[in-house]
Amino acid sequence: MKETMPKTDPGALSMSRRGVLAGGAATAAMTSAPAAIAQEAARATAPAPSQPAPTMPVSLEVNGKRQNLTLDTRTTLLDALREHLHLTGTKKGCDHGQCGACTVMVNGVRINSCLSLAVQHQGDKVTTIEGLGTPDKLHPMQAAFVKHDGYQCGYCTPGQICSAVAVLDEIKRGVPSHVQADVSARPQVTNMELRERMSGNICRCGAYSNIAEAMEEVAGVRA
Amino acid sequence: MKAFTYERAKDAQGAARAAAQPGAKFLAGGTNLLDLMKIEVETPAHLVDVQDLGFDKIEETREGGLRIGALVTNTDLAADARVRRDYSVLTRAIVAGASGQLRNKASTAGNLLQRTRCPYFYDTNMACNKRKPGSGCAAIGGYSRQLGVIGVSDKCIATFPGDMAVAMRVLDAYVETIDAGGQRRAIPIADFHRLWGDHPEQDTVLKPGELITAVTLPKPIGGKHFYEKVRDRASYAYALVSVAAVIQPDGTGRVAFGGVAPRPWRVEAAEALLPQGAAAVTARAFQGATPTKDNAFKLPLATRALASVIAQSKA
């Protein structure tokens, strides 16, 4: 899913949503000048760093494409995707692994990209929402989210969809869950299972029941 | 986040040597460490990434147990067919914790080493002896609903927050390590996490640079396995109280409690009272408890959670 809308004059949309958000942040900063001054003062008293922050080369395969980057070691996988590769479909919500907006798949399993350093993923295969489908050719899970109204504001949606795709695979592979009566049995696609397994993806708009319905449809279960 | 250098260790002893340097830390999954680095509760100058050391397998031991590599993810451990069949208390505990995404990244050793979730430990504006030794404890007299009721001290009332280790405690697991000098040891999990005492900044008995290589489980003990977790949400929340239990057909068994103390709380003299019922067990297990007015509810809650487990074991 791209940030700019397709089938529109690109010139009319030269200001992307991202640009608008950045502009908004600048406005907010101007209105909190005392805080900014305090921050400057704090910076002035802090000892100057003796050397620049360490950087390292990182090679990732993102959505099937090899990407070679040189990154500050502190760069999370999320920031590498968003700020360096400009794949802004993956969202930063809490940045602490609590909300799931940053969910991507690494080597086939879903993780929180905010709680992983890019340098930990040397050579890894990363799939983001941009790698699942395109506006012209939606992934079945994307199409099901649209059909079942599995979102409202849409901010958590890329993470929800990556998680949803991975959850169906986890059930297929027999990964157990908390709601199974017998953890030695194979898990089944039930509404309870989907709700439990999606609990790491928070949706403030509360589209949960529609998300579970979308997942059931993709899994081939009658809702 | 403070700047740091990063290396990928090639062998276990080399990793231990590198991490024994001042300011260095091991990095496995990173789900807890990175979280704490972002708020500068943890400020390592150097990270030693241990992901290439090959500790990602679960093998059978000669004694009929399992040796779980330190880097086996929570998901892979919970999903292992042998664990699900013979040690299902462990599968149940793991899937009761965190979220699917976190369990895919979090490691076995990292789970044991996760730090407390006491809100005062996380808030760098607050006094915390665990974060900054000698600064005091804002949790004592503060908001303590989630915090410890036993084994705590007048320096710190935080809990060990994990689930996996509580199950490992009833299974009498051993934590295998190697240090910078190449010395190996196997630490009974009962001794692995420290009670806070005067030094709440030390969570475990590990020495600087000592690297966990595996967790071993003795041979299966049979019985019915339970992990009952009581929390504020149905999923993805830390335990207020949890009970890991293995109950035998004759009503005897093993019990450990989570969410109540600096370590999984198991009192052998208390579990010997299992045939007399939940109240007898918890009265003994929580003898000498020092709850606050906010968390005193954990004591009756532990009794009720255990009563539920005992009832299920008879069903």
Coordinates of C-alpha atoms in Angstrom, one line a residue:
Chain A
M1 CA 0.0 0.0 0.0
K2 CA 1.6 3.3 -1.1
E3 CA 1.4 6.5 0.9
T4 CA 0.2 8.5 -2.1
M5 CA -3.1 7.6 -3.7
P6 CA -3.0 6.0 -7.1
K7 CA -5.0 7.2 -10.2
T8 CA -4.5 10.9 -9.3
D9 CA -2.4 13.6 -10.8
P10 CA 1.0 13.0 -9.0
G11 CA 1.7 16.8 -9.2
A12 CA -1.4 17.6 -7.2
L13 CA -0.1 15.2 -4.4
S14 CA 3.5 16.3 -4.3
M15 CA 2.9 16.9 -0.6
S16 CA 2.8 13.4 0.7
R17 CA 1.1 12.4 4.0
R18 CA 4.5 12.0 5.4
G19 CA 5.4 15.5 4.5
V20 CA 2.3 16.8 6.1
L21 CA 3.0 14.9 9.3
A22 CA 6.6 16.3 9.4
G23 CA 5.3 19.8 8.8
G24 CA 2.8 19.3 11.6
A25 CA 5.6 18.2 13.9
A26 CA 7.6 21.3 13.1
T27 CA 4.6 23.5 14.0
A28 CA 4.2 21.6 17.3
A29 CA 7.8 22.2 18.0
M30 CA 7.4 26.0 17.4
T31 CA 4.6 26.2 19.9
S32 CA 6.7 24.5 22.6
A33 CA 9.7 26.9 22.4
P34 CA 10.5 26.8 26.1
A35 CA 10.9 23.0 26.0
A36 CA 13.2 23.4 22.9
I37 CA 15.3 26.0 24.7
A38 CA 15.6 23.7 27.7
Q39 CA 16.7 20.9 25.4
E40 CA 19.3 23.1 23.8
A41 CA 20.6 24.1 27.2
A42 CA 20.8 20.5 28.2
R43 CA 22.7 19.7 25.1
A44 CA 25.1 22.6 25.7
T45 CA 26.0 21.3 29.1
A46 CA 26.4 17.7 28.0
P47 CA 29.9 16.7 27.2
A48 CA 30.6 16.8 23.4
P49 CA 30.8 13.3 21.9
S50 CA 34.5 12.5 21.4
Q51 CA 33.8 10.6 18.2
P52 CA 30.9 10.1 15.8
A53 CA 28.5 7.3 16.5
P54 CA 29.7 4.0 15.1
T55 CA 28.2 2.9 11.8
M56 CA 28.2 -0.5 10.1
P57 CA 27.4 -2.0 6.7
V58 CA 24.1 -3.9 6.7
S59 CA 22.8 -6.0 3.9
L60 CA 19.1 -7.0 3.9
E61 CA 16.8 -8.6 1.3
V62 CA 13.7 -6.5 1.5
N63 CA 10.6 -7.7 -0.5
G64 CA 12.9 -9.7 -2.7
K65 CA 15.4 -6.9 -3.4
R66 CA 18.9 -6.8 -2.0
Q67 CA 19.6 -3.6 -0.1
N68 CA 23.0 -2.5 1.1
L69 CA 23.1 0.2 3.8
T70 CA 25.6 1.8 6.1
L71 CA 23.8 2.5 9.4
D72 CA 24.4 3.9 12.8
T73 CA 24.4 0.7 15.0
R74 CA 21.5 2.1 16.9
T75 CA 19.2 2.0 13.9
T76 CA 16.3 -0.3 14.4
L77 CA 15.0 -2.5 11.6
L78 CA 11.9 -0.3 11.6
D79 CA 13.9 2.9 11.1
A80 CA 16.1 1.2 8.5
L81 CA 12.9 0.4 6.5
R82 CA 11.1 3.7 7.0
E83 CA 13.9 6.3 7.1
H84 CA 16.6 4.7 4.9
L85 CA 14.6 2.6 2.4
H86 CA 11.6 4.8 2.5
L87 CA 9.2 1.9 2.9
T88 CA 6.8 3.8 5.1
G89 CA 4.0 1.3 5.0
T90 CA 5.4 -0.2 8.2
K91 CA 4.4 2.1 11.0
K92 CA 5.9 3.4 14.2
G93 CA 3.4 3.3 16.9
C94 CA 4.7 2.9 20.4
D95 CA 8.3 2.0 19.4
H96 CA 8.5 -0.4 22.4
G97 CA 7.0 -3.6 21.1
Q98 CA 3.6 -3.0 22.7
C99 CA 1.4 -2.1 19.8
G100 CA 2.4 -4.2 16.8
A101 CA 2.1 -1.4 14.2
C102 CA 5.7 -2.2 13.2
T103 CA 5.1 -5.9 12.5
V104 CA 7.0 -7.3 9.6
M105 CA 8.0 -10.8 8.6
V106 CA 11.7 -11.8 8.9
N107 CA 12.7 -15.1 7.3
G108 CA 9.0 -16.0 7.3
V109 CA 8.1 -15.2 10.9
R110 CA 6.5 -12.0 12.2
I111 CA 8.4 -9.8 14.6
N112 CA 8.3 -6.3 16.0
S113 CA 10.7 -4.4 13.8
C114 CA 11.0 -1.6 16.4
L115 CA 12.6 -4.0 18.9
S116 CA 15.3 -5.3 16.6
L117 CA 18.5 -3.6 15.5
A118 CA 19.1 -3.6 11.7
V119 CA 22.6 -5.0 12.3
Q120 CA 21.0 -8.1 13.8
H121 CA 19.4 -8.9 10.5
Q122 CA 22.5 -9.2 8.3
G123 CA 21.4 -11.2 5.2
D124 CA 17.8 -11.7 6.5
K125 CA 14.8 -11.8 4.2
V126 CA 12.3 -9.1 5.3
T127 CA 8.8 -8.8 4.0
T128 CA 6.9 -5.6 4.7
I129 CA 3.3 -4.6 3.7
E130 CA 4.7 -3.3 0.4
G131 CA 6.0 -6.8 -0.4
L132 CA 2.7 -8.5 0.2
G133 CA 0.6 -6.8 -2.4
T134 CA 0.2 -3.7 -4.5
P135 CA -2.9 -1.4 -5.0
D136 CA -3.5 -3.1 -8.3
K137 CA -2.9 -6.6 -7.1
L138 CA -3.8 -6.9 -3.4
H139 CA -2.7 -9.8 -1.2
P140 CA -5.8 -11.9 -0.3
M141 CA -5.5 -10.6 3.3
Q142 CA -5.4 -7.0 2.1
A143 CA -8.5 -7.6 0.0
A144 CA -10.3 -9.3 2.9
F145 CA -9.5 -6.3 5.2
V146 CA -11.1 -4.0 2.7
K147 CA -14.1 -6.2 2.2
H148 CA -14.7 -6.7 6.0
D149 CA -13.9 -3.1 7.0
G150 CA -11.0 -4.3 9.1
Y151 CA -9.8 -0.8 9.9
Q152 CA -11.0 2.7 10.5
C153 CA -8.1 5.2 10.7
G154 CA -5.7 2.6 9.1
Y155 CA -2.6 3.4 11.0
C156 CA -2.3 -0.1 12.6
T157 CA -3.4 -1.8 9.4
P158 CA -0.1 -2.7 7.8
G159 CA 1.0 -4.3 11.0
Q160 CA -2.3 -6.0 11.4
I161 CA -2.2 -7.5 7.9
C162 CA 1.5 -8.7 8.2
S163 CA 0.5 -10.2 11.6
A164 CA -2.6 -11.8 10.1
V165 CA -0.8 -13.4 7.2
A166 CA 1.8 -14.8 9.6
V167 CA -0.8 -16.0 12.1
L168 CA -2.5 -18.2 9.5
D169 CA 0.9 -19.7 8.7
E170 CA 1.6 -20.3 12.4
I171 CA -1.7 -22.1 12.8
K172 CA -0.8 -24.2 9.7
R173 CA 2.6 -25.0 11.1
G174 CA 1.0 -26.1 14.4
V175 CA 2.4 -23.4 16.7
P176 CA 0.4 -23.7 19.9
S177 CA -1.5 -20.9 21.6
H178 CA -2.8 -20.0 25.1
V179 CA -6.4 -20.7 24.2
Q180 CA -5.9 -24.3 23.2
A181 CA -7.5 -26.8 25.6
D182 CA -4.9 -29.3 24.7
V183 CA -1.5 -27.8 23.7
S184 CA -0.3 -31.1 22.2
A185 CA -3.1 -31.1 19.6
R186 CA -3.0 -29.2 16.3
P187 CA -4.5 -25.8 16.6
Q188 CA -7.6 -25.0 14.5
V189 CA -8.7 -21.7 12.9
T190 CA -11.3 -20.5 15.3
N191 CA -12.4 -17.0 16.2
M192 CA -10.9 -17.4 19.7
E193 CA -7.6 -18.6 18.3
L194 CA -7.4 -15.6 15.9
R195 CA -8.2 -13.1 18.7
E196 CA -5.6 -14.6 21.0
R197 CA -2.9 -14.7 18.3
M198 CA -3.6 -11.2 17.2
S199 CA -3.3 -9.7 20.7
G200 CA 0.0 -8.2 20.0
N201 CA -1.6 -5.8 17.5
I202 CA -3.5 -3.0 19.1
C203 CA -6.2 -1.2 17.1
R204 CA -7.4 2.0 18.8
C205 CA -10.4 2.2 16.5
G206 CA -11.5 -1.2 17.7
A207 CA -11.8 -3.0 14.4
Y208 CA -11.0 -6.3 16.0
S209 CA -14.1 -8.3 15.2
N210 CA -13.9 -7.3 11.5
I211 CA -10.2 -8.2 11.4
A212 CA -11.0 -11.6 12.8
E213 CA -13.7 -12.0 10.1
A214 CA -11.3 -11.0 7.4
M215 CA -8.8 -13.6 8.6
E216 CA -11.5 -16.3 8.8
E217 CA -12.4 -15.6 5.2
V218 CA -8.8 -15.9 4.0
A219 CA -8.4 -19.1 6.0
G220 CA -11.5 -20.5 4.3
V221 CA -13.6 -20.7 7.5
R222 CA -17.3 -19.8 7.5
A223 CA -17.7 -16.9 9.9
Chain B
M1 CA 19.7 5.7 22.8
K2 CA 23.4 5.9 23.7
A3 CA 25.9 5.1 20.9
F4 CA 27.5 1.6 21.1
T5 CA 29.8 -0.6 19.1
Y6 CA 28.5 -4.0 17.9
E7 CA 30.1 -7.3 17.2
R8 CA 28.9 -10.8 16.3
A9 CA 30.7 -13.4 18.4
K10 CA 32.1 -16.4 16.6
D11 CA 32.5 -18.7 19.6
A12 CA 31.1 -18.9 23.2
Q13 CA 34.2 -18.3 25.1
G14 CA 35.2 -15.4 22.9
A15 CA 31.7 -13.9 23.5
A16 CA 32.1 -14.3 27.2
R17 CA 35.5 -12.6 27.1
A18 CA 34.1 -9.7 25.1
A19 CA 31.1 -9.3 27.3
A20 CA 33.2 -9.4 30.5
Q21 CA 34.7 -6.0 29.5
P22 CA 33.2 -3.0 31.3
G23 CA 30.2 -1.6 29.6
A24 CA 29.6 -4.6 27.3
K25 CA 26.5 -6.7 27.2
F26 CA 25.2 -9.7 25.4
L27 CA 22.5 -9.3 22.7
A28 CA 20.3 -12.2 21.9
G29 CA 16.7 -11.4 20.7
G30 CA 16.9 -7.9 22.0
T31 CA 13.2 -7.6 22.8
N32 CA 13.9 -6.5 26.4
L33 CA 17.4 -5.0 26.1
L34 CA 16.5 -2.7 23.2
D35 CA 13.3 -1.5 24.9
L36 CA 15.4 -0.5 27.9
M37 CA 18.2 1.0 25.8
K38 CA 15.7 3.3 24.1
I39 CA 14.8 4.9 27.5
E40 CA 18.4 4.7 28.6
V41 CA 17.8 2.4 31.5
E42 CA 20.4 0.2 29.9
T43 CA 23.3 2.1 28.3
P44 CA 25.8 -0.5 27.0
A45 CA 28.9 0.8 25.2
H46 CA 29.4 -2.4 23.3
L47 CA 27.0 -5.2 22.3
V48 CA 28.1 -8.8 21.7
D49 CA 25.5 -10.4 19.5
V50 CA 25.5 -14.2 20.2
Q51 CA 23.1 -15.2 17.4
D52 CA 25.7 -17.1 15.4
L53 CA 26.8 -19.4 18.3
G54 CA 24.6 -22.3 17.2
F55 CA 22.7 -22.5 20.5
D56 CA 19.4 -22.8 18.6
K57 CA 18.7 -26.6 19.0
I58 CA 16.7 -28.7 21.4
E59 CA 18.4 -32.0 22.0
E60 CA 17.7 -35.1 24.1
T61 CA 20.1 -35.7 27.0
R62 CA 21.6 -39.0 28.0
E63 CA 19.5 -38.8 31.2
G64 CA 16.3 -38.8 29.2
G65 CA 15.7 -35.0 29.5
L66 CA 16.0 -32.1 27.1
R67 CA 18.8 -29.6 26.5
I68 CA 17.3 -26.4 25.2
G69 CA 19.8 -24.1 23.5
A70 CA 20.1 -20.6 24.9
L71 CA 18.9 -19.1 21.6
V72 CA 15.9 -21.3 21.0
T73 CA 13.1 -18.8 20.5
N74 CA 10.1 -18.9 22.8
T75 CA 7.9 -19.9 19.9
D76 CA 10.1 -22.8 18.9
L77 CA 10.4 -24.0 22.5
A78 CA 6.7 -23.9 23.1
A79 CA 6.0 -25.6 19.8
D80 CA 8.5 -28.5 20.2
A81 CA 6.6 -31.8 20.1
R82 CA 8.6 -33.3 23.0
V83 CA 8.0 -30.2 25.2
R84 CA 4.3 -30.2 24.4
R85 CA 4.0 -33.9 25.2
D86 CA 6.3 -34.3 28.3
Y87 CA 6.6 -30.8 29.7
S88 CA 3.4 -29.1 28.7
V89 CA 3.6 -26.8 31.8
L90 CA 6.4 -25.1 29.9
T91 CA 4.5 -24.7 26.6
R92 CA 1.6 -23.3 28.6
A93 CA 3.7 -20.8 30.4
I94 CA 5.4 -19.6 27.3
V95 CA 2.2 -19.1 25.3
A96 CA 0.7 -17.3 28.2
G97 CA 3.4 -14.6 27.9
A98 CA 4.0 -11.7 25.6
S99 CA 2.7 -11.6 22.0
G100 CA 3.3 -13.8 19.0
Q101 CA 5.7 -11.3 17.5
L102 CA 7.8 -11.1 20.7
R103 CA 7.8 -14.9 21.2
N104 CA 9.2 -15.3 17.7
K105 CA 12.2 -13.1 18.6
A106 CA 12.7 -13.6 22.3
S107 CA 15.2 -16.3 23.3
T108 CA 15.3 -18.9 26.1
A109 CA 18.3 -17.2 27.9
G110 CA 17.0 -13.7 27.3
N111 CA 13.7 -14.7 28.8
L112 CA 15.5 -15.8 32.0
L113 CA 17.5 -12.5 32.0
Q114 CA 14.6 -10.1 31.4
R115 CA 14.4 -7.3 33.8
T116 CA 11.6 -6.3 36.1
R117 CA 8.6 -4.4 34.7
C118 CA 8.3 -2.3 37.9
P119 CA 7.1 1.1 36.6
Y120 CA 9.6 2.9 38.8
F121 CA 12.5 1.0 37.3
Y122 CA 11.3 2.2 33.8
D123 CA 10.8 5.8 34.9
T124 CA 14.3 7.4 35.0
N125 CA 12.8 10.4 36.9
M126 CA 12.1 8.1 39.9
A127 CA 14.3 6.8 42.6
C128 CA 15.2 3.1 41.9
N129 CA 17.8 1.1 43.7
K130 CA 17.7 -1.5 40.9
R131 CA 18.4 1.1 38.2
K132 CA 20.6 3.4 40.3
P133 CA 22.0 1.7 43.4
G134 CA 21.6 3.9 46.5
S135 CA 19.0 6.2 45.0
G136 CA 16.1 4.7 47.0
C137 CA 12.9 3.0 46.0
A138 CA 9.9 5.0 44.8
A139 CA 7.8 1.9 44.6
I140 CA 7.8 1.5 48.4
G141 CA 5.0 3.8 49.4
G142 CA 4.2 4.3 45.8
Y143 CA 1.8 2.5 43.4
S144 CA 2.6 -1.1 44.0
R145 CA -0.4 -3.1 42.7
Q146 CA 1.8 -5.2 40.3
L147 CA 4.8 -5.6 42.7
G148 CA 6.1 -8.2 45.0
V149 CA 4.6 -9.7 48.1
I150 CA 7.4 -12.0 49.3
G151 CA 11.2 -12.3 49.0
V152 CA 11.4 -8.6 48.5
S153 CA 13.5 -6.2 50.7
D154 CA 13.4 -2.7 52.0
K155 CA 15.6 -1.7 49.0
C156 CA 13.3 -3.1 46.3
I157 CA 9.9 -4.7 45.9
A158 CA 10.0 -5.5 42.2
T159 CA 9.1 -8.9 40.8
F160 CA 10.6 -11.1 38.2
P161 CA 8.0 -10.7 35.5
G162 CA 8.5 -13.9 33.4
D163 CA 6.3 -16.9 32.9
M164 CA 8.7 -19.4 31.3
A165 CA 11.0 -19.5 34.3
V166 CA 8.1 -20.3 36.6
A167 CA 7.4 -23.5 34.6
M168 CA 11.2 -24.3 34.5
R169 CA 11.2 -24.0 38.3
V170 CA 8.7 -26.7 38.8
L171 CA 10.6 -28.8 36.3
D172 CA 13.9 -28.4 38.3
A173 CA 15.7 -27.1 35.3
Y174 CA 19.4 -26.2 35.2
V175 CA 21.0 -23.2 33.6
E176 CA 24.2 -24.1 31.8
T177 CA 26.9 -21.4 31.4
I178 CA 30.4 -20.7 30.2
D179 CA 32.6 -17.8 31.5
A180 CA 35.4 -15.8 30.1
G181 CA 38.0 -18.3 31.3
G182 CA 36.1 -21.2 29.6
Q183 CA 34.8 -22.5 32.9
R184 CA 31.4 -24.2 32.6
R185 CA 28.8 -24.7 35.3
A186 CA 25.2 -25.8 35.7
I187 CA 23.1 -23.6 38.0
P188 CA 19.9 -25.0 39.5
I189 CA 17.2 -22.6 38.4
A190 CA 16.2 -22.4 42.1
D191 CA 19.4 -20.5 42.7
F192 CA 19.6 -18.6 39.4
H193 CA 17.6 -15.5 40.3
R194 CA 18.6 -13.6 43.4
L195 CA 16.4 -12.2 46.1
W196 CA 17.0 -8.5 46.2
G197 CA 18.3 -8.0 49.7
D198 CA 20.7 -5.1 49.7
H199 CA 21.7 -5.4 46.1
P200 CA 18.6 -5.2 43.9
E201 CA 20.8 -4.1 41.0
Q202 CA 21.9 -7.8 40.7
D203 CA 19.1 -9.9 39.2
T204 CA 20.9 -13.2 38.9
V205 CA 24.0 -15.1 40.2
L206 CA 25.8 -14.8 36.8
K207 CA 29.2 -13.2 36.9
P208 CA 30.2 -10.5 34.4
G209 CA 30.6 -12.1 30.9
E210 CA 29.1 -15.4 32.0
L211 CA 27.1 -16.6 29.0
I212 CA 24.1 -18.9 29.2
T213 CA 24.6 -21.7 26.7
A214 CA 21.5 -23.9 27.5
V215 CA 18.8 -24.8 29.9
T216 CA 18.4 -28.5 30.7
L217 CA 15.3 -30.3 31.8
P218 CA 15.6 -33.5 33.8
K219 CA 13.6 -36.5 32.5
P220 CA 9.8 -36.1 32.4
I221 CA 8.0 -36.5 35.7
G222 CA 4.5 -37.3 34.3
G223 CA 1.4 -35.9 36.0
K224 CA -1.0 -33.3 34.7
H225 CA 0.6 -29.9 33.8
F226 CA -1.0 -26.5 34.4
Y227 CA -0.1 -22.9 34.0
E228 CA -2.8 -20.7 35.4
K229 CA -2.1 -17.0 34.8
V230 CA -4.3 -14.2 36.3
R231 CA -3.8 -10.8 34.6
D232 CA -5.7 -7.6 33.8
R233 CA -6.4 -8.6 30.2
A234 CA -7.2 -11.9 28.6
S235 CA -4.0 -11.9 26.7
Y236 CA -0.7 -10.0 26.4
A237 CA -0.3 -8.7 29.9
Y238 CA 2.1 -9.6 32.8
A239 CA 0.8 -11.9 35.6
L240 CA -0.7 -10.5 38.7
V241 CA -0.3 -14.0 40.0
S242 CA 0.5 -17.2 38.1
V243 CA 0.6 -20.8 39.2
A244 CA 2.8 -23.4 37.5
A245 CA 1.9 -26.9 38.7
V246 CA 2.4 -30.6 37.9
I247 CA -0.1 -32.7 39.8
Q248 CA 0.2 -36.5 40.1
P249 CA -2.8 -38.8 40.1
D250 CA -2.5 -39.3 43.9
G251 CA -2.9 -35.5 44.4
T252 CA 0.8 -34.8 45.3
G253 CA 2.8 -32.6 43.0
R254 CA 4.9 -29.5 42.5
V255 CA 3.8 -25.8 42.5
A256 CA 5.6 -22.5 41.8
F257 CA 4.0 -19.0 41.7
G258 CA 4.9 -16.2 39.4
G259 CA 4.3 -12.4 39.6
V260 CA 4.8 -12.4 43.4
A261 CA 8.5 -12.3 44.1
P262 CA 12.0 -11.6 42.7
R263 CA 12.1 -15.1 41.3
P264 CA 9.7 -18.0 40.6
W265 CA 8.4 -18.7 44.0
R266 CA 8.4 -22.4 45.0
V267 CA 8.5 -23.7 48.6
E268 CA 8.9 -27.5 48.7
A269 CA 7.5 -27.7 52.2
A270 CA 4.4 -25.9 51.0
E271 CA 3.8 -28.1 47.9
A272 CA 4.0 -31.1 50.2
L273 CA 0.6 -29.9 51.6
L274 CA -1.1 -30.2 48.2
P275 CA -3.3 -33.1 49.2
Q276 CA -4.7 -30.8 52.0
G277 CA -5.9 -28.2 49.5
A278 CA -4.9 -24.8 48.1
A279 CA -5.2 -22.8 51.3
A280 CA -2.8 -25.0 53.2
V281 CA -0.2 -24.7 50.4
T282 CA -0.4 -20.9 50.0
A283 CA -0.5 -20.4 53.8
R284 CA 2.9 -22.1 54.0
A285 CA 4.3 -20.8 50.7
F286 CA 3.5 -17.1 51.6
Q287 CA 4.5 -17.4 55.3
G288 CA 6.2 -14.1 56.1
A289 CA 4.8 -12.2 53.1
T290 CA 5.0 -8.4 53.2
P291 CA 2.3 -7.2 50.9
T292 CA 1.4 -3.5 50.5
K293 CA -2.2 -2.3 50.7
D294 CA -2.2 -2.2 46.9
N295 CA -1.1 -5.8 46.3
A296 CA -2.4 -7.6 49.4
F297 CA -5.1 -9.0 47.0
K298 CA -2.3 -11.2 45.5
L299 CA -2.4 -13.5 48.5
P300 CA -6.0 -14.7 48.2
L301 CA -5.7 -14.6 44.5
A302 CA -2.8 -17.1 44.6
T303 CA -5.0 -19.4 46.8
R304 CA -7.9 -19.1 44.3
A305 CA -5.6 -19.7 41.3
L306 CA -4.2 -22.8 42.9
A307 CA -7.6 -24.0 43.9
S308 CA -8.7 -23.7 40.3
V309 CA -5.7 -25.8 39.2
I310 CA -6.4 -28.5 41.8
A311 CA -10.0 -28.6 40.7
Q312 CA -8.9 -29.1 37.1
S313 CA -6.5 -31.8 38.1
K314 CA -9.4 -33.8 39.6
A315 CA -11.7 -33.3 36.5

